[in-house]
N, CA, C and O atoms as CSV, one atom per row, in Angstrom:
chain,resi,resn,atom,element,x,y,z
A,1,MET,N,N,0.827,29.389,65.512
A,1,MET,CA,C,0.606,27.962,65.302
A,1,MET,C,C,1.964,27.288,65.093
A,1,MET,O,O,2.896,27.888,64.558
A,2,LYS,N,N,2.052,26.031,65.526
A,2,LYS,CA,C,3.279,25.272,65.360
A,2,LYS,C,C,3.512,24.965,63.882
A,2,LYS,O,O,2.596,25.024,63.062
A,3,ASP,N,N,4.731,24.646,63.578
A,3,ASP,CA,C,5.183,24.367,62.220
A,3,ASP,C,C,4.459,23.150,61.616
A,3,ASP,O,O,4.475,22.064,62.194
A,4,ILE,N,N,3.835,23.341,60.468
A,4,ILE,CA,C,3.101,22.271,59.788
A,4,ILE,C,C,4.068,21.208,59.252
A,4,ILE,O,O,3.715,20.030,59.204
A,5,SER,N,N,5.255,21.596,58.857
A,5,SER,CA,C,6.259,20.613,58.417
A,5,SER,C,C,6.581,19.645,59.542
A,5,SER,O,O,6.716,18.442,59.315
A,6,GLN,N,N,6.703,20.161,60.737
A,6,GLN,CA,C,6.985,19.325,61.900
A,6,GLN,C,C,5.799,18.404,62.186
A,6,GLN,O,O,5.991,17.237,62.528
A,7,LEU,N,N,4.579,18.918,62.050
A,7,LEU,CA,C,3.381,18.098,62.236
A,7,LEU,C,C,3.386,16.923,61.265
A,7,LEU,O,O,3.148,15.786,61.670
A,8,ILE,N,N,3.649,17.182,60.011
A,8,ILE,CA,C,3.671,16.134,58.987
A,8,ILE,C,C,4.724,15.082,59.329
A,8,ILE,O,O,4.481,13.884,59.183
A,9,ASN,N,N,5.877,15.525,59.778
A,9,ASN,CA,C,6.944,14.610,60.175
A,9,ASN,C,C,6.533,13.760,61.374
A,9,ASN,O,O,6.768,12.552,61.383
A,10,GLU,N,N,5.927,14.372,62.377
A,10,GLU,CA,C,5.470,13.638,63.563
A,10,GLU,C,C,4.383,12.627,63.207
A,10,GLU,O,O,4.372,11.520,63.747
A,11,LEU,N,N,3.469,12.994,62.304
A,11,LEU,CA,C,2.414,12.071,61.869
A,11,LEU,C,C,2.998,10.806,61.240
A,11,LEU,O,O,2.456,9.714,61.412
A,12,ALA,N,N,4.095,10.959,60.519
A,12,ALA,CA,C,4.719,9.818,59.850
A,12,ALA,C,C,5.343,8.845,60.846
A,12,ALA,O,O,5.526,7.668,60.537
A,13,ASN,N,N,5.669,9.339,62.045
A,13,ASN,CA,C,6.429,8.533,62.991
A,13,ASN,C,C,5.682,8.116,64.244
A,13,ASN,O,O,6.064,7.137,64.885
A,14,SER,N,N,4.626,8.833,64.610
A,14,SER,CA,C,4.003,8.569,65.906
A,14,SER,C,C,2.540,9.002,65.924
A,14,SER,O,O,1.972,9.369,64.895
A,15,VAL,N,N,1.941,8.951,67.114
A,15,VAL,CA,C,0.581,9.438,67.315
A,15,VAL,C,C,0.646,10.929,67.626
A,15,VAL,O,O,1.467,11.377,68.426
A,16,VAL,N,N,-0.231,11.683,66.982
A,16,VAL,CA,C,-0.325,13.128,67.184
A,16,VAL,C,C,-1.792,13.457,67.441
A,16,VAL,O,O,-2.682,12.873,66.823
A,17,THR,N,N,-2.038,14.385,68.344
A,17,THR,CA,C,-3.395,14.886,68.550
A,17,THR,C,C,-3.490,16.247,67.889
A,17,THR,O,O,-2.708,17.152,68.180
A,18,ILE,N,N,-4.467,16.381,66.988
A,18,ILE,CA,C,-4.721,17.654,66.308
A,18,ILE,C,C,-6.026,18.223,66.841
A,18,ILE,O,O,-7.047,17.535,66.864
A,19,GLU,N,N,-5.992,19.466,67.263
A,19,GLU,CA,C,-7.192,20.182,67.685
A,19,GLU,C,C,-7.525,21.177,66.577
A,19,GLU,O,O,-6.725,22.055,66.253
A,20,PHE,N,N,-8.717,21.028,66.003
A,20,PHE,CA,C,-9.102,21.894,64.891
A,20,PHE,C,C,-10.583,22.216,64.945
A,20,PHE,O,O,-11.351,21.550,65.639
A,21,GLU,N,N,-10.978,23.241,64.207
A,21,GLU,CA,C,-12.374,23.643,64.137
A,21,GLU,C,C,-13.028,22.982,62.935
A,21,GLU,O,O,-12.570,23.133,61.802
A,22,LYS,N,N,-14.110,22.243,63.195
A,22,LYS,CA,C,-14.828,21.598,62.105
A,22,LYS,C,C,-15.479,22.669,61.223
A,22,LYS,O,O,-16.020,23.654,61.724
A,23,ILE,N,N,-15.419,22.464,59.926
A,23,ILE,CA,C,-15.910,23.445,58.961
A,23,ILE,C,C,-17.414,23.667,59.093
A,23,ILE,O,O,-17.877,24.807,59.121
A,24,ASP,N,N,-18.175,22.578,59.173
A,24,ASP,CA,C,-19.630,22.695,59.131
A,24,ASP,C,C,-20.258,23.178,60.438
A,24,ASP,O,O,-21.220,23.945,60.411
A,25,THR,N,N,-19.728,22.740,61.580
A,25,THR,CA,C,-20.368,23.073,62.858
A,25,THR,C,C,-19.589,24.086,63.696
A,25,THR,O,O,-20.112,24.610,64.680
A,26,LYS,N,N,-18.356,24.361,63.314
A,26,LYS,CA,C,-17.455,25.243,64.074
A,26,LYS,C,C,-17.050,24.641,65.424
A,26,LYS,O,O,-16.397,25.296,66.236
A,27,GLU,N,N,-17.446,23.390,65.647
A,27,GLU,CA,C,-17.095,22.671,66.872
A,27,GLU,C,C,-15.592,22.361,66.863
A,27,GLU,O,O,-15.009,22.128,65.804
A,28,ILE,N,N,-14.971,22.360,68.048
A,28,ILE,CA,C,-13.569,21.993,68.155
A,28,ILE,C,C,-13.478,20.469,68.234
A,28,ILE,O,O,-14.082,19.838,69.102
A,29,ARG,N,N,-12.722,19.904,67.323
A,29,ARG,CA,C,-12.521,18.443,67.267
A,29,ARG,C,C,-11.128,18.148,67.784
A,29,ARG,O,O,-10.166,18.805,67.389
A,30,ILE,N,N,-11.010,17.177,68.654
A,30,ILE,CA,C,-9.723,16.733,69.178
A,30,ILE,C,C,-9.509,15.331,68.630
A,30,ILE,O,O,-10.187,14.387,69.035
A,31,MET,N,N,-8.557,15.201,67.702
A,31,MET,CA,C,-8.412,13.975,66.933
A,31,MET,C,C,-7.036,13.346,67.121
A,31,MET,O,O,-6.036,13.904,66.668
A,32,PRO,N,N,-6.971,12.182,67.789
A,32,PRO,CA,C,-5.718,11.441,67.821
A,32,PRO,C,C,-5.533,10.778,66.455
A,32,PRO,O,O,-6.445,10.125,65.949
A,33,CYS,N,N,-4.356,10.949,65.867
A,33,CYS,CA,C,-4.164,10.460,64.508
A,33,CYS,C,C,-2.703,10.115,64.237
A,33,CYS,O,O,-1.816,10.405,65.040
A,34,THR,N,N,-2.481,9.495,63.095
A,34,THR,CA,C,-1.147,9.109,62.670
A,34,THR,C,C,-1.150,8.862,61.171
A,34,THR,O,O,-2.207,8.753,60.549
A,35,ASN,N,N,0.038,8.777,60.601
A,35,ASN,CA,C,0.202,8.296,59.228
A,35,ASN,C,C,1.154,7.110,59.212
A,35,ASN,O,O,1.586,6.665,58.148
A,36,ASN,N,N,1.478,6.604,60.392
A,36,ASN,CA,C,2.351,5.451,60.540
A,36,ASN,C,C,1.506,4.194,60.348
A,36,ASN,O,O,0.569,3.954,61.108
A,37,VAL,N,N,1.837,3.386,59.328
A,37,VAL,CA,C,0.999,2.228,58.981
A,37,VAL,C,C,0.964,1.172,60.081
A,37,VAL,O,O,-0.046,0.484,60.233
A,38,GLN,N,N,2.038,1.030,60.849
A,38,GLN,CA,C,2.025,0.046,61.935
A,38,GLN,C,C,1.093,0.480,63.061
A,38,GLN,O,O,0.365,-0.346,63.611
A,39,ILE,N,N,1.106,1.761,63.411
A,39,ILE,CA,C,0.230,2.263,64.462
A,39,ILE,C,C,-1.223,2.236,63.994
A,39,ILE,O,O,-2.116,1.838,64.742
A,40,ALA,N,N,-1.453,2.664,62.748
A,40,ALA,CA,C,-2.819,2.719,62.206
A,40,ALA,C,C,-3.359,1.339,61.861
A,40,ALA,O,O,-4.567,1.155,61.709
A,41,ASN,N,N,-2.451,0.363,61.739
A,41,ASN,CA,C,-2.837,-0.987,61.361
A,41,ASN,C,C,-3.591,-0.978,60.028
A,41,ASN,O,O,-4.668,-1.559,59.892
A,42,THR,N,N,-2.989,-0.305,59.063
A,42,THR,CA,C,-3.568,-0.201,57.725
A,42,THR,C,C,-2.471,-0.428,56.694
A,42,THR,O,O,-1.289,-0.269,56.999
A,43,HIS,N,N,-2.846,-0.791,55.505
A,43,HIS,CA,C,-1.865,-0.992,54.441
A,43,HIS,C,C,-1.767,0.228,53.520
A,43,HIS,O,O,-0.909,0.275,52.638
A,44,VAL,N,N,-2.632,1.196,53.722
A,44,VAL,CA,C,-2.617,2.417,52.911
A,44,VAL,C,C,-1.535,3.350,53.451
A,44,VAL,O,O,-1.451,3.588,54.655
A,45,THR,N,N,-0.718,3.869,52.552
A,45,THR,CA,C,0.331,4.800,52.970
A,45,THR,C,C,0.128,6.158,52.315
A,45,THR,O,O,-0.406,6.263,51.211
A,46,ILE,N,N,0.559,7.179,53.010
A,46,ILE,CA,C,0.565,8.537,52.459
A,46,ILE,C,C,1.993,8.792,52.001
A,46,ILE,O,O,2.911,8.876,52.817
A,47,SER,N,N,2.173,8.914,50.694
A,47,SER,CA,C,3.538,9.002,50.162
A,47,SER,C,C,4.209,10.327,50.477
A,47,SER,O,O,5.376,10.353,50.868
A,48,SER,N,N,3.493,11.420,50.312
A,48,SER,CA,C,4.111,12.703,50.640
A,48,SER,C,C,3.036,13.764,50.846
A,48,SER,O,O,1.982,13.758,50.210
A,49,GLN,N,N,3.350,14.674,51.763
A,49,GLN,CA,C,2.486,15.817,52.012
A,49,GLN,C,C,3.402,17.027,52.114
A,49,GLN,O,O,4.579,16.908,52.454
A,50,SER,N,N,2.848,18.178,51.817
A,50,SER,CA,C,3.637,19.400,51.848
A,50,SER,C,C,3.035,20.389,52.837
A,50,SER,O,O,1.815,20.489,52.967
A,51,ALA,N,N,3.889,21.106,53.522
A,51,ALA,CA,C,3.438,22.128,54.473
A,51,ALA,C,C,2.743,23.282,53.762
A,51,ALA,O,O,2.080,24.097,54.404
A,52,THR,N,N,2.887,23.359,52.450
A,52,THR,CA,C,2.242,24.435,51.694
A,52,THR,C,C,0.839,24.060,51.209
A,52,THR,O,O,0.125,24.901,50.663
A,53,ASN,N,N,0.446,22.796,51.409
A,53,ASN,CA,C,-0.900,22.374,51.010
A,53,ASN,C,C,-1.946,23.014,51.921
A,53,ASN,O,O,-1.646,23.386,53.056
A,54,ASP,N,N,-3.166,23.139,51.421
A,54,ASP,CA,C,-4.281,23.665,52.214
A,54,ASP,C,C,-4.798,22.647,53.223
A,54,ASP,O,O,-5.362,23.022,54.251
A,55,THR,N,N,-4.606,21.346,52.931
A,55,THR,CA,C,-5.067,20.294,53.819
A,55,THR,C,C,-3.957,19.289,54.074
A,55,THR,O,O,-3.011,19.161,53.297
A,56,ILE,N,N,-4.104,18.572,55.196
A,56,ILE,CA,C,-3.246,17.427,55.456
A,56,ILE,C,C,-4.150,16.226,55.667
A,56,ILE,O,O,-5.296,16.369,56.093
A,57,VAL,N,N,-3.636,15.049,55.369
A,57,VAL,CA,C,-4.383,13.815,55.516
A,57,VAL,C,C,-3.783,13.038,56.679
A,57,VAL,O,O,-2.563,12.936,56.807
A,58,ALA,N,N,-4.651,12.491,57.524
A,58,ALA,CA,C,-4.201,11.695,58.660
A,58,ALA,C,C,-5.232,10.617,58.967
A,58,ALA,O,O,-6.419,10.774,58.681
A,59,TYR,N,N,-4.763,9.529,59.550
A,59,TYR,CA,C,-5.647,8.434,59.952
A,59,TYR,C,C,-6.142,8.711,61.362
A,59,TYR,O,O,-5.352,8.730,62.306
A,60,ALA,N,N,-7.454,8.927,61.511
A,60,ALA,CA,C,-8.059,9.209,62.813
A,60,ALA,C,C,-8.192,7.896,63.582
A,60,ALA,O,O,-8.968,7.021,63.197
A,61,LEU,N,N,-7.442,7.766,64.654
A,61,LEU,CA,C,-7.429,6.526,65.423
A,61,LEU,C,C,-8.756,6.262,66.126
A,61,LEU,O,O,-9.141,5.106,66.300
A,62,ASP,N,N,-9.457,7.315,66.530
A,62,ASP,CA,C,-10.742,7.127,67.209
A,62,ASP,C,C,-11.861,6.733,66.254
A,62,ASP,O,O,-12.802,6.048,66.655
A,63,LYS,N,N,-11.773,7.152,65.009
A,63,LYS,CA,C,-12.802,6.842,64.006
A,63,LYS,C,C,-12.399,5.687,63.098
A,63,LYS,O,O,-13.223,5.148,62.359
A,64,LYS,N,N,-11.118,5.312,63.159
A,64,LYS,CA,C,-10.566,4.264,62.296
A,64,LYS,C,C,-10.844,4.552,60.825
A,64,LYS,O,O,-11.324,3.699,60.078
A,65,ALA,N,N,-10.524,5.788,60.436
A,65,ALA,CA,C,-10.765,6.227,59.058
A,65,ALA,C,C,-9.822,7.368,58.703
A,65,ALA,O,O,-9.350,8.100,59.573
A,66,TRP,N,N,-9.561,7.502,57.422
A,66,TRP,CA,C,-8.728,8.600,56.939
A,66,TRP,C,C,-9.537,9.887,56.938
A,66,TRP,O,O,-10.711,9.888,56.569
A,67,ARG,N,N,-8.919,10.965,57.346
A,67,ARG,CA,C,-9.558,12.277,57.388
A,67,ARG,C,C,-8.605,13.308,56.791
A,67,ARG,O,O,-7.384,13.166,56.861
A,68,ASP,N,N,-9.187,14.342,56.206
A,68,ASP,CA,C,-8.364,15.479,55.796
A,68,ASP,C,C,-8.762,16.676,56.653
A,68,ASP,O,O,-9.933,16.882,56.974
A,69,VAL,N,N,-7.762,17.443,57.003
A,69,VAL,CA,C,-7.951,18.592,57.885
A,69,VAL,C,C,-7.403,19.826,57.179
A,69,VAL,O,O,-6.270,19.826,56.700
A,70,ARG,N,N,-8.204,20.858,57.121
A,70,ARG,CA,C,-7.719,22.125,56.558
A,70,ARG,C,C,-6.726,22.748,57.528
A,70,ARG,O,O,-7.016,22.922,58.712
A,71,VAL,N,N,-5.572,23.074,57.014
A,71,VAL,CA,C,-4.505,23.645,57.839
A,71,VAL,C,C,-4.985,24.912,58.537
A,71,VAL,O,O,-4.624,25.157,59.688
A,72,SER,N,N,-5.782,25.709,57.865
A,72,SER,CA,C,-6.248,26.982,58.432
A,72,SER,C,C,-7.151,26.798,59.650
A,72,SER,O,O,-7.363,27.747,60.405
A,73,THR,N,N,-7.692,25.582,59.853
A,73,THR,CA,C,-8.594,25.343,60.985
A,73,THR,C,C,-7.876,24.749,62.197
A,73,THR,O,O,-8.477,24.612,63.262
A,74,ILE,N,N,-6.603,24.398,62.048
A,74,ILE,CA,C,-5.856,23.785,63.150
A,74,ILE,C,C,-5.565,24.841,64.208
A,74,ILE,O,O,-4.978,25.886,63.928
A,75,LYS,N,N,-5.993,24.538,65.434
A,75,LYS,CA,C,-5.773,25.437,66.576
A,75,LYS,C,C,-4.505,25.059,67.333
A,75,LYS,O,O,-3.783,25.927,67.824
A,76,ASP,N,N,-4.238,23.748,67.423
A,76,ASP,CA,C,-3.065,23.266,68.145
A,76,ASP,C,C,-2.828,21.820,67.740
A,76,ASP,O,O,-3.720,21.162,67.203
A,77,TRP,N,N,-1.628,21.334,67.997
A,77,TRP,CA,C,-1.325,19.915,67.842
A,77,TRP,C,C,-0.169,19.579,68.767
A,77,TRP,O,O,0.654,20.431,69.103
A,78,TYR,N,N,-0.128,18.322,69.169
A,78,TYR,CA,C,0.942,17.871,70.048
A,78,TYR,C,C,1.124,16.374,69.894
A,78,TYR,O,O,0.189,15.664,69.525
A,79,GLU,N,N,2.315,15.898,70.172
A,79,GLU,CA,C,2.619,14.485,70.088
A,79,GLU,C,C,1.902,13.741,71.205
A,79,GLU,O,O,1.839,14.210,72.341
A,80,GLY,N,N,1.362,12.575,70.865
A,80,GLY,CA,C,0.699,11.734,71.848
A,80,GLY,C,C,-0.816,11.796,71.738
A,80,GLY,O,O,-1.383,12.495,70.898
A,81,TYR,N,N,-1.442,11.036,72.621
A,81,TYR,CA,C,-2.902,10.982,72.674
A,81,TYR,C,C,-3.451,12.227,73.373
A,81,TYR,O,O,-2.701,12.954,74.024
A,82,PRO,N,N,-4.767,12.476,73.239
A,82,PRO,CA,C,-5.348,13.677,73.857
A,82,PRO,C,C,-5.050,13.772,75.350
A,82,PRO,O,O,-5.037,12.779,76.078
A,83,LYS,N,N,-4.812,15.009,75.770
A,83,LYS,CA,C,-4.578,15.278,77.192
A,83,LYS,C,C,-5.900,15.162,77.931
A,83,LYS,O,O,-6.948,15.550,77.413
A,84,GLU,N,N,-5.847,14.630,79.131
A,84,GLU,CA,C,-7.056,14.539,79.937
A,84,GLU,C,C,-7.396,15.910,80.480
A,84,GLU,O,O,-6.510,16.677,80.854
A,85,THR,N,N,-8.692,16.217,80.520
A,85,THR,CA,C,-9.108,17.535,81.013
A,85,THR,C,C,-9.661,17.453,82.411
A,85,THR,O,O,-10.058,18.470,82.979
């Protein structure tokens, strides 16, 4: 898996797509998200996150809501919006 510290840094600056397994259904969720207040168009800020935490918090652009993702469920992440299949 890619470095979680790098993921946290990218979330602060741009749009990132996180692919993770949902806890309840085991379904793979592909979530475009950010923690950049200008991109999210929100006044709520995430002051700090650590790569050692069990979860990370990100603003889901498709749901227009804050979500937390368990690090252990992340399958992949990449900068930008979801890739077309």
